[in-house]
């Protein structure tokens, strides 16, 4: 029953999402924390605490020098520190935003491979990406630690 509920909820979330608009793509910039992964079979894995978060930075085409006017940038894994800073291993995944048949995709490229994830939802505080294995990654905007 839990599995059927998860499948139904996932289907409803995806089918009710507003279309991603080009003007919303800049919302990808910033720090995103994984909240949940939905597997292809509908099972979900929730993440309560994350040691690393994803930092996305997009540049507009005129800044990047791209002649085809695609947004480019990078994604980097970072580890938030209690003092508000971030540690990283310095490895960045280059990315491009592609528009294919009225959908937007993040194309990642490293020395080791190249892959795409479809942007299902992008809002101020929520990001949902789906890969070709039908894994759905739900992110929330990262909020810095506060000891107050």
JSON list of C-alpha atoms in Angstrom, two decimals:
[
{"chain": "A", "resi": 1, "resn": "UNK", "atom": "CA", "xyz": [0.00, 0.00, 0.00]},
{"chain": "A", "resi": 2, "resn": "UNK", "atom": "CA", "xyz": [2.86, 2.38, 0.84]},
{"chain": "A", "resi": 3, "resn": "UNK", "atom": "CA", "xyz": [4.40, 1.75, -2.58]},
{"chain": "A", "resi": 4, "resn": "UNK", "atom": "CA", "xyz": [1.12, 2.46, -4.39]},
{"chain": "A", "resi": 5, "resn": "UNK", "atom": "CA", "xyz": [0.68, 5.67, -2.40]},
{"chain": "A", "resi": 6, "resn": "UNK", "atom": "CA", "xyz": [4.19, 6.81, -3.29]},
{"chain": "A", "resi": 7, "resn": "UNK", "atom": "CA", "xyz": [3.57, 6.12, -6.98]},
{"chain": "A", "resi": 8, "resn": "UNK", "atom": "CA", "xyz": [0.29, 8.04, -6.91]},
{"chain": "A", "resi": 9, "resn": "UNK", "atom": "CA", "xyz": [1.82, 10.98, -5.07]},
{"chain": "A", "resi": 10, "resn": "UNK", "atom": "CA", "xyz": [4.75, 11.11, -7.49]},
{"chain": "A", "resi": 11, "resn": "UNK", "atom": "CA", "xyz": [2.41, 10.98, -10.49]},
{"chain": "A", "resi": 12, "resn": "UNK", "atom": "CA", "xyz": [0.23, 13.73, -9.06]},
{"chain": "A", "resi": 13, "resn": "UNK", "atom": "CA", "xyz": [3.21, 15.93, -8.28]},
{"chain": "A", "resi": 14, "resn": "UNK", "atom": "CA", "xyz": [4.61, 15.58, -11.76]},
{"chain": "A", "resi": 15, "resn": "UNK", "atom": "CA", "xyz": [1.30, 15.95, -13.59]},
{"chain": "A", "resi": 16, "resn": "UNK", "atom": "CA", "xyz": [0.28, 19.02, -11.58]},
{"chain": "A", "resi": 17, "resn": "UNK", "atom": "CA", "xyz": [3.54, 20.90, -12.00]},
{"chain": "A", "resi": 18, "resn": "UNK", "atom": "CA", "xyz": [3.49, 24.14, -13.92]},
{"chain": "A", "resi": 19, "resn": "UNK", "atom": "CA", "xyz": [5.58, 24.22, -17.07]},
{"chain": "A", "resi": 20, "resn": "UNK", "atom": "CA", "xyz": [9.13, 25.39, -16.57]},
{"chain": "A", "resi": 21, "resn": "UNK", "atom": "CA", "xyz": [9.59, 28.84, -18.04]},
{"chain": "A", "resi": 22, "resn": "UNK", "atom": "CA", "xyz": [12.85, 30.21, -19.44]},
{"chain": "A", "resi": 23, "resn": "UNK", "atom": "CA", "xyz": [12.70, 33.21, -17.09]},
{"chain": "A", "resi": 24, "resn": "UNK", "atom": "CA", "xyz": [12.62, 30.83, -14.09]},
{"chain": "A", "resi": 25, "resn": "UNK", "atom": "CA", "xyz": [15.91, 29.12, -15.01]},
{"chain": "A", "resi": 26, "resn": "UNK", "atom": "CA", "xyz": [17.95, 31.69, -13.06]},
{"chain": "A", "resi": 27, "resn": "UNK", "atom": "CA", "xyz": [16.32, 30.28, -9.89]},
{"chain": "A", "resi": 28, "resn": "UNK", "atom": "CA", "xyz": [18.71, 27.35, -10.28]},
{"chain": "A", "resi": 29, "resn": "UNK", "atom": "CA", "xyz": [21.52, 29.60, -9.00]},
{"chain": "A", "resi": 30, "resn": "UNK", "atom": "CA", "xyz": [22.46, 28.97, -5.41]},
{"chain": "A", "resi": 31, "resn": "UNK", "atom": "CA", "xyz": [22.65, 26.20, -2.84]},
{"chain": "A", "resi": 32, "resn": "UNK", "atom": "CA", "xyz": [20.28, 23.22, -3.06]},
{"chain": "A", "resi": 33, "resn": "UNK", "atom": "CA", "xyz": [19.87, 20.41, -0.53]},
{"chain": "A", "resi": 34, "resn": "UNK", "atom": "CA", "xyz": [18.54, 17.00, -1.55]},
{"chain": "A", "resi": 35, "resn": "UNK", "atom": "CA", "xyz": [15.25, 16.30, 0.18]},
{"chain": "A", "resi": 36, "resn": "UNK", "atom": "CA", "xyz": [14.01, 13.12, -1.48]},
{"chain": "A", "resi": 37, "resn": "UNK", "atom": "CA", "xyz": [14.75, 10.67, -4.27]},
{"chain": "A", "resi": 38, "resn": "UNK", "atom": "CA", "xyz": [11.90, 8.81, -5.92]},
{"chain": "A", "resi": 39, "resn": "UNK", "atom": "CA", "xyz": [12.98, 5.60, -7.60]},
{"chain": "A", "resi": 40, "resn": "UNK", "atom": "CA", "xyz": [11.57, 4.40, -10.92]},
{"chain": "A", "resi": 41, "resn": "UNK", "atom": "CA", "xyz": [9.40, 1.88, -9.05]},
{"chain": "A", "resi": 42, "resn": "UNK", "atom": "CA", "xyz": [7.83, 4.65, -6.95]},
{"chain": "A", "resi": 43, "resn": "UNK", "atom": "CA", "xyz": [9.73, 3.96, -3.74]},
{"chain": "A", "resi": 44, "resn": "UNK", "atom": "CA", "xyz": [11.08, 7.05, -2.02]},
{"chain": "A", "resi": 45, "resn": "UNK", "atom": "CA", "xyz": [14.15, 7.76, 0.05]},
{"chain": "A", "resi": 46, "resn": "UNK", "atom": "CA", "xyz": [13.98, 10.80, 2.31]},
{"chain": "A", "resi": 47, "resn": "UNK", "atom": "CA", "xyz": [17.07, 12.74, 3.36]},
{"chain": "A", "resi": 48, "resn": "UNK", "atom": "CA", "xyz": [16.83, 14.38, 6.77]},
{"chain": "A", "resi": 49, "resn": "UNK", "atom": "CA", "xyz": [20.46, 15.53, 7.11]},
{"chain": "A", "resi": 50, "resn": "UNK", "atom": "CA", "xyz": [22.96, 16.11, 4.33]},
{"chain": "A", "resi": 51, "resn": "UNK", "atom": "CA", "xyz": [26.70, 16.48, 4.73]},
{"chain": "A", "resi": 52, "resn": "UNK", "atom": "CA", "xyz": [27.00, 17.93, 1.22]},
{"chain": "A", "resi": 53, "resn": "UNK", "atom": "CA", "xyz": [24.77, 20.19, -0.83]},
{"chain": "A", "resi": 54, "resn": "UNK", "atom": "CA", "xyz": [24.83, 21.22, -4.47]},
{"chain": "A", "resi": 55, "resn": "UNK", "atom": "CA", "xyz": [25.88, 24.70, -5.53]},
{"chain": "A", "resi": 56, "resn": "UNK", "atom": "CA", "xyz": [24.70, 25.76, -9.00]},
{"chain": "A", "resi": 57, "resn": "UNK", "atom": "CA", "xyz": [25.97, 28.81, -10.83]},
{"chain": "A", "resi": 58, "resn": "UNK", "atom": "CA", "xyz": [24.58, 29.84, -14.22]},
{"chain": "A", "resi": 59, "resn": "UNK", "atom": "CA", "xyz": [25.99, 32.56, -16.41]},
{"chain": "A", "resi": 60, "resn": "UNK", "atom": "CA", "xyz": [24.08, 34.40, -19.09]},
{"chain": "A", "resi": 61, "resn": "UNK", "atom": "CA", "xyz": [25.31, 33.74, -22.64]},
{"chain": "A", "resi": 62, "resn": "UNK", "atom": "CA", "xyz": [26.89, 37.16, -23.09]},
{"chain": "A", "resi": 63, "resn": "UNK", "atom": "CA", "xyz": [29.04, 36.52, -20.01]},
{"chain": "A", "resi": 64, "resn": "UNK", "atom": "CA", "xyz": [29.99, 32.98, -20.97]},
{"chain": "A", "resi": 65, "resn": "UNK", "atom": "CA", "xyz": [30.88, 33.81, -24.56]},
{"chain": "A", "resi": 66, "resn": "UNK", "atom": "CA", "xyz": [28.60, 31.08, -25.91]},
{"chain": "A", "resi": 67, "resn": "UNK", "atom": "CA", "xyz": [27.47, 32.03, -29.42]},
{"chain": "A", "resi": 68, "resn": "UNK", "atom": "CA", "xyz": [24.35, 29.85, -29.32]},
{"chain": "A", "resi": 69, "resn": "UNK", "atom": "CA", "xyz": [22.87, 31.81, -26.38]},
{"chain": "A", "resi": 70, "resn": "UNK", "atom": "CA", "xyz": [22.60, 28.79, -24.11]},
{"chain": "A", "resi": 71, "resn": "UNK", "atom": "CA", "xyz": [22.94, 29.28, -20.40]},
{"chain": "A", "resi": 72, "resn": "UNK", "atom": "CA", "xyz": [26.10, 27.64, -19.08]},
{"chain": "A", "resi": 73, "resn": "UNK", "atom": "CA", "xyz": [27.65, 27.24, -15.68]},
{"chain": "A", "resi": 74, "resn": "UNK", "atom": "CA", "xyz": [28.65, 24.57, -13.18]},
{"chain": "A", "resi": 75, "resn": "UNK", "atom": "CA", "xyz": [27.49, 22.44, -10.26]},
{"chain": "A", "resi": 76, "resn": "UNK", "atom": "CA", "xyz": [29.76, 21.78, -7.30]},
{"chain": "A", "resi": 77, "resn": "UNK", "atom": "CA", "xyz": [29.34, 19.67, -4.17]},
{"chain": "A", "resi": 78, "resn": "UNK", "atom": "CA", "xyz": [30.02, 21.74, -1.05]},
{"chain": "A", "resi": 79, "resn": "UNK", "atom": "CA", "xyz": [30.00, 21.02, 2.68]},
{"chain": "A", "resi": 80, "resn": "UNK", "atom": "CA", "xyz": [28.41, 23.71, 4.84]},
{"chain": "A", "resi": 81, "resn": "UNK", "atom": "CA", "xyz": [30.32, 24.71, 7.96]},
{"chain": "A", "resi": 82, "resn": "UNK", "atom": "CA", "xyz": [28.89, 26.02, 11.24]},
{"chain": "A", "resi": 83, "resn": "UNK", "atom": "CA", "xyz": [30.53, 29.41, 10.66]},
{"chain": "A", "resi": 84, "resn": "UNK", "atom": "CA", "xyz": [28.53, 29.94, 7.43]},
{"chain": "A", "resi": 85, "resn": "UNK", "atom": "CA", "xyz": [31.38, 29.06, 5.05]},
{"chain": "A", "resi": 86, "resn": "UNK", "atom": "CA", "xyz": [31.59, 26.08, 2.70]},
{"chain": "A", "resi": 87, "resn": "UNK", "atom": "CA", "xyz": [34.32, 23.53, 2.06]},
{"chain": "A", "resi": 88, "resn": "UNK", "atom": "CA", "xyz": [34.73, 21.87, -1.32]},
{"chain": "A", "resi": 89, "resn": "UNK", "atom": "CA", "xyz": [37.09, 19.50, -3.08]},
{"chain": "A", "resi": 90, "resn": "UNK", "atom": "CA", "xyz": [37.28, 21.98, -5.98]},
{"chain": "A", "resi": 91, "resn": "UNK", "atom": "CA", "xyz": [35.72, 19.62, -8.54]},
{"chain": "A", "resi": 92, "resn": "UNK", "atom": "CA", "xyz": [33.10, 21.31, -10.74]},
{"chain": "A", "resi": 93, "resn": "UNK", "atom": "CA", "xyz": [30.71, 19.71, -13.20]},
{"chain": "A", "resi": 94, "resn": "UNK", "atom": "CA", "xyz": [30.28, 21.97, -16.22]},
{"chain": "A", "resi": 95, "resn": "UNK", "atom": "CA", "xyz": [26.67, 22.36, -17.30]},
{"chain": "A", "resi": 96, "resn": "UNK", "atom": "CA", "xyz": [24.47, 23.78, -20.03]},
{"chain": "A", "resi": 97, "resn": "UNK", "atom": "CA", "xyz": [20.74, 24.38, -20.01]},
{"chain": "A", "resi": 98, "resn": "UNK", "atom": "CA", "xyz": [19.16, 22.88, -23.12]},
{"chain": "A", "resi": 99, "resn": "UNK", "atom": "CA", "xyz": [15.64, 23.39, -24.43]},
{"chain": "A", "resi": 100, "resn": "UNK", "atom": "CA", "xyz": [14.31, 20.27, -26.15]},
{"chain": "A", "resi": 101, "resn": "UNK", "atom": "CA", "xyz": [10.68, 19.99, -27.28]},
{"chain": "A", "resi": 102, "resn": "UNK", "atom": "CA", "xyz": [9.41, 22.63, -24.84]},
{"chain": "A", "resi": 103, "resn": "UNK", "atom": "CA", "xyz": [11.26, 21.07, -21.90]},
{"chain": "A", "resi": 104, "resn": "UNK", "atom": "CA", "xyz": [14.46, 22.21, -20.20]},
{"chain": "A", "resi": 105, "resn": "UNK", "atom": "CA", "xyz": [17.36, 19.93, -19.38]},
{"chain": "A", "resi": 106, "resn": "UNK", "atom": "CA", "xyz": [20.56, 20.35, -17.42]},
{"chain": "A", "resi": 107, "resn": "UNK", "atom": "CA", "xyz": [23.40, 18.77, -19.39]},
{"chain": "A", "resi": 108, "resn": "UNK", "atom": "CA", "xyz": [26.39, 17.96, -17.18]},
{"chain": "A", "resi": 109, "resn": "UNK", "atom": "CA", "xyz": [29.86, 17.28, -18.51]},
{"chain": "A", "resi": 110, "resn": "UNK", "atom": "CA", "xyz": [33.01, 16.16, -16.74]},
{"chain": "A", "resi": 111, "resn": "UNK", "atom": "CA", "xyz": [36.22, 14.47, -17.83]},
{"chain": "A", "resi": 112, "resn": "UNK", "atom": "CA", "xyz": [34.49, 11.17, -17.01]},
{"chain": "A", "resi": 113, "resn": "UNK", "atom": "CA", "xyz": [31.10, 11.50, -18.67]},
{"chain": "A", "resi": 114, "resn": "UNK", "atom": "CA", "xyz": [28.14, 13.47, -19.92]},
{"chain": "A", "resi": 115, "resn": "UNK", "atom": "CA", "xyz": [24.49, 13.16, -18.82]},
{"chain": "A", "resi": 116, "resn": "UNK", "atom": "CA", "xyz": [21.19, 15.05, -18.74]},
{"chain": "A", "resi": 117, "resn": "UNK", "atom": "CA", "xyz": [18.49, 15.68, -16.16]},
{"chain": "A", "resi": 118, "resn": "UNK", "atom": "CA", "xyz": [15.12, 17.17, -17.05]},
{"chain": "A", "resi": 119, "resn": "UNK", "atom": "CA", "xyz": [13.99, 20.15, -14.98]},
{"chain": "A", "resi": 120, "resn": "UNK", "atom": "CA", "xyz": [10.50, 19.12, -13.83]},
{"chain": "A", "resi": 121, "resn": "UNK", "atom": "CA", "xyz": [9.97, 22.00, -11.39]},
{"chain": "A", "resi": 122, "resn": "UNK", "atom": "CA", "xyz": [11.97, 25.08, -10.54]},
{"chain": "A", "resi": 123, "resn": "UNK", "atom": "CA", "xyz": [10.65, 27.50, -7.96]},
{"chain": "A", "resi": 124, "resn": "UNK", "atom": "CA", "xyz": [12.19, 29.77, -5.34]},
{"chain": "A", "resi": 125, "resn": "UNK", "atom": "CA", "xyz": [12.42, 26.98, -2.76]},
{"chain": "A", "resi": 126, "resn": "UNK", "atom": "CA", "xyz": [11.90, 23.74, -4.75]},
{"chain": "A", "resi": 127, "resn": "UNK", "atom": "CA", "xyz": [13.82, 22.06, -7.55]},
{"chain": "A", "resi": 128, "resn": "UNK", "atom": "CA", "xyz": [12.83, 18.73, -9.10]},
{"chain": "A", "resi": 129, "resn": "UNK", "atom": "CA", "xyz": [15.12, 16.97, -11.61]},
{"chain": "A", "resi": 130, "resn": "UNK", "atom": "CA", "xyz": [14.56, 13.67, -13.42]},
{"chain": "A", "resi": 131, "resn": "UNK", "atom": "CA", "xyz": [17.25, 11.56, -15.07]},
{"chain": "A", "resi": 132, "resn": "UNK", "atom": "CA", "xyz": [16.96, 9.02, -17.89]},
{"chain": "A", "resi": 133, "resn": "UNK", "atom": "CA", "xyz": [16.72, 6.16, -15.38]},
{"chain": "A", "resi": 134, "resn": "UNK", "atom": "CA", "xyz": [13.50, 7.84, -14.13]},
{"chain": "A", "resi": 135, "resn": "UNK", "atom": "CA", "xyz": [15.00, 8.76, -10.78]},
{"chain": "A", "resi": 136, "resn": "UNK", "atom": "CA", "xyz": [13.37, 11.94, -9.51]},
{"chain": "A", "resi": 137, "resn": "UNK", "atom": "CA", "xyz": [15.48, 14.19, -7.29]},
{"chain": "A", "resi": 138, "resn": "UNK", "atom": "CA", "xyz": [13.60, 16.69, -5.15]},
{"chain": "A", "resi": 139, "resn": "UNK", "atom": "CA", "xyz": [15.69, 19.51, -3.68]},
{"chain": "A", "resi": 140, "resn": "UNK", "atom": "CA", "xyz": [14.92, 22.32, -1.28]},
{"chain": "A", "resi": 141, "resn": "UNK", "atom": "CA", "xyz": [16.76, 25.62, -1.12]},
{"chain": "A", "resi": 142, "resn": "UNK", "atom": "CA", "xyz": [19.52, 25.32, 1.47]},
{"chain": "A", "resi": 143, "resn": "UNK", "atom": "CA", "xyz": [19.15, 27.38, 4.63]},
{"chain": "A", "resi": 144, "resn": "UNK", "atom": "CA", "xyz": [22.43, 28.10, 6.46]},
{"chain": "A", "resi": 145, "resn": "UNK", "atom": "CA", "xyz": [22.94, 26.73, 9.93]},
{"chain": "A", "resi": 146, "resn": "UNK", "atom": "CA", "xyz": [21.98, 28.97, 12.78]},
{"chain": "A", "resi": 147, "resn": "UNK", "atom": "CA", "xyz": [23.20, 28.53, 16.33]},
{"chain": "A", "resi": 148, "resn": "UNK", "atom": "CA", "xyz": [20.88, 31.28, 17.60]}
]
